[in-house]
PDB file of N, CA and C in Angstrom:
ATOM      1  N   UNK A 610     -64.217 112.523  13.272  1.00  0.00           N
ATOM      2  CA  UNK A 610     -65.137 111.748  12.842  1.00  0.00           C
ATOM      3  C   UNK A 610     -64.104 110.396  12.318  1.00  0.00           C
ATOM      4  N   UNK A 611     -64.375 109.410  13.159  1.00  0.00           N
ATOM      5  CA  UNK A 611     -63.606 108.377  12.707  1.00  0.00           C
ATOM      6  C   UNK A 611     -64.161 107.481  11.429  1.00  0.00           C
ATOM      7  N   UNK A 612     -63.188 106.854  10.640  1.00  0.00           N
ATOM      8  CA  UNK A 612     -63.533 106.215   9.644  1.00  0.00           C
ATOM      9  C   UNK A 612     -64.190 104.936   9.866  1.00  0.00           C
ATOM     10  N   UNK A 613     -65.018 104.304   8.990  1.00  0.00           N
ATOM     11  CA  UNK A 613     -65.522 102.885   9.482  1.00  0.00           C
ATOM     12  C   UNK A 613     -64.409 102.039   9.228  1.00  0.00           C
ATOM     13  N   UNK A 614     -63.850 100.677  10.098  1.00  0.00           N
ATOM     14  CA  UNK A 614     -63.565  99.790   9.623  1.00  0.00           C
ATOM     15  C   UNK A 614     -63.526  98.846   9.485  1.00  0.00           C
ATOM     16  N   UNK A 615     -63.438  98.224   8.485  1.00  0.00           N
ATOM     17  CA  UNK A 615     -63.928  96.774   8.028  1.00  0.00           C
ATOM     18  C   UNK A 615     -63.528  95.429   9.324  1.00  0.00           C
ATOM     19  N   UNK A 616     -64.177  94.381   9.391  1.00  0.00           N
ATOM     20  CA  UNK A 616     -64.295  93.742  10.392  1.00  0.00           C
ATOM     21  C   UNK A 616     -63.150  92.358   9.859  1.00  0.00           C
ATOM     22  N   UNK A 617     -61.983  91.586  10.617  1.00  0.00           N
ATOM     23  CA  UNK A 617     -61.569  90.698  10.035  1.00  0.00           C
ATOM     24  C   UNK A 617     -62.006  90.031   9.690  1.00  0.00           C
ATOM     25  N   UNK A 618     -63.388  89.569   9.549  1.00  0.00           N
ATOM     26  CA  UNK A 618     -63.976  88.699   8.808  1.00  0.00           C
ATOM     27  C   UNK A 618     -63.694  88.885   6.969  1.00  0.00           C
ATOM     28  N   UNK A 619     -64.111  90.642   7.017  1.00  0.00           N
ATOM     29  CA  UNK A 619     -64.460  91.154   5.284  1.00  0.00           C
ATOM     30  C   UNK A 619     -62.738  90.501   4.912  1.00  0.00           C
ATOM     31  N   UNK A 620     -62.028  90.684   5.663  1.00  0.00           N
ATOM     32  CA  UNK A 620     -60.352  90.401   4.959  1.00  0.00           C
ATOM     33  C   UNK A 620     -59.973  89.081   4.759  1.00  0.00           C
ATOM     34  N   UNK A 621     -60.779  88.250   5.739  1.00  0.00           N
ATOM     35  CA  UNK A 621     -60.165  87.035   5.562  1.00  0.00           C
ATOM     36  C   UNK A 621     -61.133  86.214   4.222  1.00  0.00           C
ATOM     37  N   UNK A 622     -62.610  86.915   4.082  1.00  0.00           N
ATOM     38  CA  UNK A 622     -63.181  86.613   3.002  1.00  0.00           C
ATOM     39  C   UNK A 622     -62.731  86.948   1.817  1.00  0.00           C
ATOM     40  N   UNK A 623     -62.426  88.333   1.584  1.00  0.00           N
ATOM     41  CA  UNK A 623     -61.842  88.936   0.595  1.00  0.00           C
ATOM     42  C   UNK A 623     -60.339  88.058   0.138  1.00  0.00           C
ATOM     43  N   UNK A 624     -59.512  87.541   1.169  1.00  0.00           N
ATOM     44  CA  UNK A 624     -58.303  86.860   0.948  1.00  0.00           C
ATOM     45  C   UNK A 624     -58.725  85.671   0.273  1.00  0.00           C
ATOM     46  N   UNK A 625     -59.718  84.881   1.106  1.00  0.00           N
ATOM     47  CA  UNK A 625     -60.410  83.641   0.641  1.00  0.00           C
ATOM     48  C   UNK A 625     -60.484  83.445  -1.003  1.00  0.00           C
ATOM     49  N   UNK A 626     -61.279  84.654  -1.299  1.00  0.00           N
ATOM     50  CA  UNK A 626     -61.781  85.024  -2.568  1.00  0.00           C
ATOM     51  C   UNK A 626     -60.527  85.498  -4.069  1.00  0.00           C
ATOM     52  N   UNK A 627     -59.714  86.213  -3.115  1.00  0.00           N
ATOM     53  CA  UNK A 627     -58.693  85.942  -4.073  1.00  0.00           C
ATOM     54  C   UNK A 627     -57.681  84.982  -4.556  1.00  0.00           C
ATOM     55  N   UNK A 628     -57.735  83.929  -3.509  1.00  0.00           N
ATOM     56  CA  UNK A 628     -57.250  82.611  -3.418  1.00  0.00           C
ATOM     57  C   UNK A 628     -57.886  82.008  -4.415  1.00  0.00           C
ATOM     58  N   UNK A 629     -59.142  81.881  -4.351  1.00  0.00           N
ATOM     59  CA  UNK A 629     -59.983  81.124  -5.279  1.00  0.00           C
ATOM     60  C   UNK A 629     -59.718  81.726  -7.031  1.00  0.00           C
ATOM     61  N   UNK A 630     -59.620  83.070  -7.046  1.00  0.00           N
ATOM     62  CA  UNK A 630     -59.510  83.288  -8.348  1.00  0.00           C
ATOM     63  C   UNK A 630     -58.090  83.167  -9.001  1.00  0.00           C
ATOM     64  N   UNK A 631     -57.492  83.140  -8.001  1.00  0.00           N
ATOM     65  CA  UNK A 631     -56.125  82.668  -8.605  1.00  0.00           C
ATOM     66  C   UNK A 631     -55.993  80.895  -8.779  1.00  0.00           C
ATOM     67  N   UNK A 632     -56.651  80.575  -8.162  1.00  0.00           N
ATOM     68  CA  UNK A 632     -56.763  78.985  -8.880  1.00  0.00           C
ATOM     69  C   UNK A 632     -57.925  78.813 -10.042  1.00  0.00           C
ATOM     70  N   UNK A 633     -58.154  79.418  -9.987  1.00  0.00           N
ATOM     71  CA  UNK A 633     -59.100  79.944 -11.312  1.00  0.00           C
ATOM     72  C   UNK A 633     -58.518  80.541 -12.762  1.00  0.00           C
ATOM     73  N   UNK A 634     -57.473  81.244 -12.575  1.00  0.00           N
ATOM     74  CA  UNK A 634     -56.336  81.630 -13.481  1.00  0.00           C
ATOM     75  C   UNK A 634     -55.549  80.699 -13.465  1.00  0.00           C
ATOM     76  N   UNK A 635     -55.148  80.033 -12.748  1.00  0.00           N
ATOM     77  CA  UNK A 635     -54.366  78.503 -13.041  1.00  0.00           C
ATOM     78  C   UNK A 635     -55.378  77.787 -13.982  1.00  0.00           C
ATOM     79  N   UNK A 636     -55.956  77.414 -13.470  1.00  0.00           N
ATOM     80  CA  UNK A 636     -56.609  76.035 -14.232  1.00  0.00           C
ATOM     81  C   UNK A 636     -57.045  76.805 -15.287  1.00  0.00           C
ATOM     82  N   UNK A 637     -57.408  78.346 -15.707  1.00  0.00           N
ATOM     83  CA  UNK A 637     -57.612  79.046 -17.241  1.00  0.00           C
ATOM     84  C   UNK A 637     -56.684  78.638 -18.320  1.00  0.00           C
ATOM     85  N   UNK A 638     -55.439  78.556 -17.438  1.00  0.00           N
ATOM     86  CA  UNK A 638     -54.188  78.611 -18.167  1.00  0.00           C
ATOM     87  C   UNK A 638     -53.976  77.179 -18.988  1.00  0.00           C
ATOM     88  N   UNK A 639     -54.288  76.306 -18.129  1.00  0.00           N
ATOM     89  CA  UNK A 639     -54.353  75.180 -18.450  1.00  0.00           C
ATOM     90  C   UNK A 639     -55.260  74.840 -19.831  1.00  0.00           C
ATOM     91  N   UNK A 640     -56.776  75.665 -19.429  1.00  0.00           N
ATOM     92  CA  UNK A 640     -57.692  75.271 -20.372  1.00  0.00           C
ATOM     93  C   UNK A 640     -57.568  75.717 -21.635  1.00  0.00           C
ATOM     94  N   UNK A 641     -57.640  74.745 -22.416  1.00  0.00           N
ATOM     95  CA  UNK A 641     -57.876  75.130 -24.168  1.00  0.00           C
ATOM     96  C   UNK A 641     -59.018  75.952 -24.302  1.00  0.00           C
ATOM     97  N   UNK A 642     -59.121  76.932 -23.931  1.00  0.00           N
ATOM     98  CA  UNK A 642     -60.494  77.973 -24.536  1.00  0.00           C
ATOM     99  C   UNK A 642     -60.410  78.589 -26.104  1.00  0.00           C
ATOM    100  N   UNK A 643     -59.569  78.090 -26.522  1.00  0.00           N
ATOM    101  CA  UNK A 643     -58.811  79.370 -27.879  1.00  0.00           C
ATOM    102  C   UNK A 643     -58.794  80.480 -27.801  1.00  0.00           C
ATOM    103  N   UNK A 644     -59.655  81.117 -28.738  1.00  0.00           N
ATOM    104  CA  UNK A 644     -59.404  82.739 -28.739  1.00  0.00           C
ATOM    105  C   UNK A 644     -60.129  83.352 -26.908  1.00  0.00           C
ATOM    106  N   UNK A 645     -60.594  82.406 -26.269  1.00  0.00           N
ATOM    107  CA  UNK A 645     -61.331  82.960 -25.530  1.00  0.00           C
ATOM    108  C   UNK A 645     -60.715  83.713 -24.019  1.00  0.00           C
ATOM    109  N   UNK A 646     -58.857  82.643 -24.528  1.00  0.00           N
ATOM    110  CA  UNK A 646     -58.321  82.395 -22.884  1.00  0.00           C
ATOM    111  C   UNK A 646     -57.834  84.118 -22.627  1.00  0.00           C
ATOM    112  N   UNK A 647     -57.473  84.914 -23.258  1.00  0.00           N
ATOM    113  CA  UNK A 647     -57.617  86.246 -22.496  1.00  0.00           C
ATOM    114  C   UNK A 647     -58.638  86.518 -22.158  1.00  0.00           C
ATOM    115  N   UNK A 648     -59.770  86.659 -22.854  1.00  0.00           N
ATOM    116  CA  UNK A 648     -60.884  87.307 -22.234  1.00  0.00           C
ATOM    117  C   UNK A 648     -61.188  86.749 -20.899  1.00  0.00           C
ATOM    118  N   UNK A 649     -61.207  85.687 -20.238  1.00  0.00           N
ATOM    119  CA  UNK A 649     -61.097  85.052 -19.351  1.00  0.00           C
ATOM    120  C   UNK A 649     -60.209  85.232 -18.343  1.00  0.00           C
ATOM    121  N   UNK A 650     -58.745  85.442 -18.671  1.00  0.00           N
ATOM    122  CA  UNK A 650     -57.881  85.769 -18.260  1.00  0.00           C
ATOM    123  C   UNK A 650     -57.887  86.948 -17.703  1.00  0.00           C
ATOM    124  N   UNK A 651     -58.645  88.000 -18.702  1.00  0.00           N
ATOM    125  CA  UNK A 651     -58.627  89.338 -17.933  1.00  0.00           C
ATOM    126  C   UNK A 651     -59.568  89.517 -17.353  1.00  0.00           C
ATOM    127  N   UNK A 652     -60.819  89.054 -17.747  1.00  0.00           N
ATOM    128  CA  UNK A 652     -62.307  88.735 -16.352  1.00  0.00           C
ATOM    129  C   UNK A 652     -61.971  88.698 -15.362  1.00  0.00           C
ATOM    130  N   UNK A 653     -61.226  87.680 -15.152  1.00  0.00           N
ATOM    131  CA  UNK A 653     -60.685  87.219 -13.500  1.00  0.00           C
ATOM    132  C   UNK A 653     -60.148  88.273 -13.442  1.00  0.00           C
ATOM    133  N   UNK A 654     -58.690  88.741 -13.859  1.00  0.00           N
ATOM    134  CA  UNK A 654     -57.819  90.045 -13.297  1.00  0.00           C
ATOM    135  C   UNK A 654     -58.465  91.252 -12.920  1.00  0.00           C
ATOM    136  N   UNK A 655     -59.574  91.571 -13.680  1.00  0.00           N
ATOM    137  CA  UNK A 655     -60.451  92.490 -13.166  1.00  0.00           C
ATOM    138  C   UNK A 655     -61.352  92.418 -12.332  1.00  0.00           C
ATOM    139  N   UNK A 656     -61.721  90.959 -11.911  1.00  0.00           N
ATOM    140  CA  UNK A 656     -62.080  90.622 -10.644  1.00  0.00           C
ATOM    141  C   UNK A 656     -61.755  90.922  -9.128  1.00  0.00           C
ATOM    142  N   UNK A 657     -60.197  90.475  -9.563  1.00  0.00           N
ATOM    143  CA  UNK A 657     -58.961  90.354  -8.577  1.00  0.00           C
ATOM    144  C   UNK A 657     -58.908  91.899  -7.886  1.00  0.00           C
ATOM    145  N   UNK A 658     -58.714  92.564  -9.214  1.00  0.00           N
ATOM    146  CA  UNK A 658     -58.328  94.085  -8.880  1.00  0.00           C
ATOM    147  C   UNK A 658     -59.720  95.054  -7.686  1.00  0.00           C
ATOM    148  N   UNK A 659     -60.477  94.377  -8.641  1.00  0.00           N
ATOM    149  CA  UNK A 659     -61.897  94.805  -7.955  1.00  0.00           C
ATOM    150  C   UNK A 659     -61.914  94.933  -6.411  1.00  0.00           C
ATOM    151  N   UNK A 660     -61.415  93.276  -5.842  1.00  0.00           N
ATOM    152  CA  UNK A 660     -61.674  92.650  -4.681  1.00  0.00           C
ATOM    153  C   UNK A 660     -60.600  93.914  -3.980  1.00  0.00           C
ATOM    154  N   UNK A 661     -59.060  93.903  -4.407  1.00  0.00           N
ATOM    155  CA  UNK A 661     -58.290  94.801  -3.310  1.00  0.00           C
ATOM    156  C   UNK A 661     -58.551  96.277  -3.663  1.00  0.00           C
ATOM    157  N   UNK A 662     -58.971  96.966  -5.152  1.00  0.00           N
ATOM    158  CA  UNK A 662     -59.382  97.905  -4.083  1.00  0.00           C
ATOM    159  C   UNK A 662     -60.766  98.282  -3.298  1.00  0.00           C
ATOM    160  N   UNK A 663     -61.884  97.771  -3.292  1.00  0.00           N
ATOM    161  CA  UNK A 663     -62.489  97.565  -2.422  1.00  0.00           C
ATOM    162  C   UNK A 663     -62.595  97.678  -1.388  1.00  0.00           C
ATOM    163  N   UNK A 664     -61.927  97.032  -0.857  1.00  0.00           N
ATOM    164  CA  UNK A 664     -61.625  95.984   0.259  1.00  0.00           C
ATOM    165  C   UNK A 664     -60.342  96.271   1.087  1.00  0.00           C
ATOM    166  N   UNK A 665     -58.908  95.987   0.440  1.00  0.00           N
ATOM    167  CA  UNK A 665     -57.664  96.196   0.459  1.00  0.00           C
ATOM    168  C   UNK A 665     -57.280  97.476   0.721  1.00  0.00           C
ATOM    169  N   UNK A 666     -57.602  98.442   0.107  1.00  0.00           N
ATOM    170  CA  UNK A 666     -56.888  99.761  -0.575  1.00  0.00           C
ATOM    171  C   UNK A 666     -58.638 100.451   0.375  1.00  0.00           C
ATOM    172  N   UNK A 667     -59.708 100.120   0.819  1.00  0.00           N
ATOM    173  CA  UNK A 667     -60.676 100.263   1.740  1.00  0.00           C
ATOM    174  C   UNK A 667     -61.336 101.457   0.922  1.00  0.00           C
ATOM    175  N   UNK A 668     -61.258 101.170  -0.634  1.00  0.00           N
ATOM    176  CA  UNK A 668     -62.307 102.430  -1.183  1.00  0.00           C
ATOM    177  C   UNK A 668     -63.398 102.349  -1.299  1.00  0.00           C
ATOM    178  N   UNK A 669     -64.268 100.561  -0.425  1.00  0.00           N
ATOM    179  CA  UNK A 669     -65.740 100.675   0.037  1.00  0.00           C
ATOM    180  C   UNK A 669     -66.293 101.845   1.184  1.00  0.00           C
ATOM    181  N   UNK A 670     -65.107 102.187   1.882  1.00  0.00           N
ATOM    182  CA  UNK A 670     -65.712 102.632   2.793  1.00  0.00           C
ATOM    183  C   UNK A 670     -65.052 104.147   2.858  1.00  0.00           C
ATOM    184  N   UNK A 671     -64.892 104.911   1.672  1.00  0.00           N
ATOM    185  CA  UNK A 671     -64.002 106.054   1.424  1.00  0.00           C
ATOM    186  C   UNK A 671     -65.680 107.076   1.145  1.00  0.00           C
ATOM    187  N   UNK A 672     -65.231 108.206   1.244  1.00  0.00           N
ATOM    188  CA  UNK A 672     -66.112 109.433   0.515  1.00  0.00           C
ATOM    189  C   UNK A 672     -66.058 109.188  -0.853  1.00  0.00           C
ATOM    190  N   UNK A 673     -67.126 109.713  -1.369  1.00  0.00           N
ATOM    191  CA  UNK A 673     -67.291 109.942  -2.681  1.00  0.00           C
ATOM    192  C   UNK A 673     -66.692 110.371  -3.553  1.00  0.00           C
ATOM    193  N   UNK A 674     -65.551 111.144  -2.843  1.00  0.00           N
ATOM    194  CA  UNK A 674     -64.891 111.704  -3.725  1.00  0.00           C
ATOM    195  C   UNK A 674     -63.591 111.130  -4.362  1.00  0.00           C
ATOM    196  N   UNK A 675     -62.931 110.240  -3.179  1.00  0.00           N
ATOM    197  CA  UNK A 675     -61.986 109.100  -3.658  1.00  0.00           C
ATOM    198  C   UNK A 675     -62.700 108.506  -4.606  1.00  0.00           C
ATOM    199  N   UNK A 676     -63.538 108.115  -4.585  1.00  0.00           N
ATOM    200  CA  UNK A 676     -64.571 107.399  -5.966  1.00  0.00           C
ATOM    201  C   UNK A 676     -64.382 108.005  -7.329  1.00  0.00           C
ATOM    202  N   UNK A 677     -64.383 108.868  -7.410  1.00  0.00           N
ATOM    203  CA  UNK A 677     -64.234 109.861  -8.011  1.00  0.00           C
ATOM    204  C   UNK A 677     -62.747 109.802  -9.127  1.00  0.00           C
ATOM    205  N   UNK A 678     -61.966 109.920  -7.638  1.00  0.00           N
ATOM    206  CA  UNK A 678     -60.283 110.042  -8.193  1.00  0.00           C
ATOM    207  C   UNK A 678     -60.223 108.624  -8.962  1.00  0.00           C
ATOM    208  N   UNK A 679     -60.561 107.486  -7.930  1.00  0.00           N
ATOM    209  CA  UNK A 679     -59.922 106.504  -8.388  1.00  0.00           C
ATOM    210  C   UNK A 679     -60.601 105.881  -9.784  1.00  0.00           C
ATOM    211  N   UNK A 680     -61.717 106.031  -9.963  1.00  0.00           N
ATOM    212  CA  UNK A 680     -62.480 105.487 -11.765  1.00  0.00           C
ATOM    213  C   UNK A 680     -61.796 106.185 -12.487  1.00  0.00           C
ATOM    214  N   UNK A 681     -61.715 107.317 -12.318  1.00  0.00           N
ATOM    215  CA  UNK A 681     -61.113 108.745 -13.069  1.00  0.00           C
ATOM    216  C   UNK A 681     -59.612 108.154 -13.554  1.00  0.00           C
ATOM    217  N   UNK A 682     -59.146 107.679 -12.969  1.00  0.00           N
ATOM    218  CA  UNK A 682     -57.514 106.657 -12.881  1.00  0.00           C
ATOM    219  C   UNK A 682     -57.588 105.893 -13.844  1.00  0.00           C
ATOM    220  N   UNK A 683     -58.655 104.898 -13.189  1.00  0.00           N
ATOM    221  CA  UNK A 683     -59.101 103.607 -14.252  1.00  0.00           C
ATOM    222  C   UNK A 683     -59.412 104.207 -15.643  1.00  0.00           C
ATOM    223  N   UNK A 684     -60.528 104.920 -15.717  1.00  0.00           N
ATOM    224  CA  UNK A 684     -61.058 105.754 -17.113  1.00  0.00           C
ATOM    225  C   UNK A 684     -59.962 106.036 -17.958  1.00  0.00           C
ATOM    226  N   UNK A 685     -58.909 107.036 -17.400  1.00  0.00           N
ATOM    227  CA  UNK A 685     -57.544 107.103 -18.272  1.00  0.00           C
ATOM    228  C   UNK A 685     -56.849 106.400 -18.454  1.00  0.00           C
ATOM    229  N   UNK A 686     -56.373 105.323 -17.513  1.00  0.00           N
ATOM    230  CA  UNK A 686     -56.004 103.794 -18.022  1.00  0.00           C
ATOM    231  C   UNK A 686     -56.636 103.142 -19.207  1.00  0.00           C
ATOM    232  N   UNK A 687     -57.842 103.399 -19.160  1.00  0.00           N
ATOM    233  CA  UNK A 687     -58.554 102.285 -20.195  1.00  0.00           C
ATOM    234  C   UNK A 687     -58.464 103.166 -21.423  1.00  0.00           C
ATOM    235  N   UNK A 688     -58.341 104.721 -21.386  1.00  0.00           N
ATOM    236  CA  UNK A 688     -58.368 105.834 -22.529  1.00  0.00           C
ATOM    237  C   UNK A 688     -56.675 105.017 -23.339  1.00  0.00           C
ATOM    238  N   UNK A 689     -55.626 105.250 -22.450  1.00  0.00           N
ATOM    239  CA  UNK A 689     -54.562 105.113 -22.768  1.00  0.00           C
ATOM    240  C   UNK A 689     -54.305 103.704 -23.262  1.00  0.00           C
ATOM    241  N   UNK A 690     -55.321 102.371 -23.142  1.00  0.00           N
ATOM    242  CA  UNK A 690     -54.955 101.571 -23.732  1.00  0.00           C
ATOM    243  C   UNK A 690     -55.597 101.605 -24.893  1.00  0.00           C
ATOM    244  N   UNK A 691     -56.707 101.839 -25.016  1.00  0.00           N
ATOM    245  CA  UNK A 691     -57.741 102.096 -26.110  1.00  0.00           C
ATOM    246  C   UNK A 691     -57.246 102.481 -27.344  1.00  0.00           C
ATOM    247  N   UNK A 692     -56.040 103.993 -26.688  1.00  0.00           N
ATOM    248  CA  UNK A 692     -55.268 104.265 -27.856  1.00  0.00           C
ATOM    249  C   UNK A 692     -54.140 103.640 -28.455  1.00  0.00           C
ATOM    250  N   UNK A 693     -53.430 103.032 -27.637  1.00  0.00           N
ATOM    251  CA  UNK A 693     -52.361 102.522 -27.795  1.00  0.00           C
ATOM    252  C   UNK A 693     -52.995 100.763 -29.037  1.00  0.00           C
ATOM    253  N   UNK A 694     -54.264 100.934 -28.406  1.00  0.00           N
ATOM    254  CA  UNK A 694     -54.782  99.477 -29.309  1.00  0.00           C
ATOM    255  C   UNK A 694     -55.039  99.726 -30.627  1.00  0.00           C
ATOM    256  N   UNK A 695     -55.340 100.986 -31.098  1.00  0.00           N
ATOM    257  CA  UNK A 695     -56.064 101.801 -32.005  1.00  0.00           C
ATOM    258  C   UNK A 695     -54.769 101.920 -32.877  1.00  0.00           C
ATOM    259  N   UNK A 696     -53.919 102.435 -32.635  1.00  0.00           N
ATOM    260  CA  UNK A 696     -52.901 102.467 -32.864  1.00  0.00           C
ATOM    261  C   UNK A 696     -52.178 100.752 -33.883  1.00  0.00           C
ATOM    262  N   UNK A 697     -51.977 100.071 -32.626  1.00  0.00           N
ATOM    263  CA  UNK A 697     -51.565  98.585 -32.925  1.00  0.00           C
ATOM    264  C   UNK A 697     -52.227  98.249 -34.058  1.00  0.00           C
ATOM    265  N   UNK A 698     -53.658  98.078 -34.097  1.00  0.00           N
ATOM    266  CA  UNK A 698     -54.458  97.257 -34.809  1.00  0.00           C
ATOM    267  C   UNK A 698     -54.866  97.723 -36.303  1.00  0.00           C
ATOM    268  N   UNK A 699     -53.925  99.375 -36.716  1.00  0.00           N
ATOM    269  CA  UNK A 699     -54.142  99.726 -37.248  1.00  0.00           C
ATOM    270  C   UNK A 699     -52.728  99.736 -38.583  1.00  0.00           C
ATOM    271  N   UNK A 700     -51.622  99.044 -38.121  1.00  0.00           N
ATOM    272  CA  UNK A 700     -50.590  98.691 -38.545  1.00  0.00           C
ATOM    273  C   UNK A 700     -50.618  97.679 -39.502  1.00  0.00           C
ATOM    274  N   UNK A 701     -49.920  97.848 -40.600  1.00  0.00           N
ATOM    275  CA  UNK A 701     -49.794  96.725 -40.974  1.00  0.00           C
ATOM    276  C   UNK A 701     -48.446  95.713 -41.283  1.00  0.00           C
TER     277      UNK A 701
END
């Protein structure tokens, strides 16, 4: 069984979206959003990571088992960040 390959148009659109998000990242760096600077930067970076995962790493066209393992890795990373931040925020 041959795996489904995305069209060249998909790669062009996702690359264009990444460039637009890069421009947004640069614009957000110059904008004074106060405490929301970090939130906006993280939201943009999560969107860029999702585009890379789904289209360039072919996660969108893969089997469900691959999805499970990919999101298990993201979940594990989130747990590590949560534990590190809970330690950092409770120090005096």
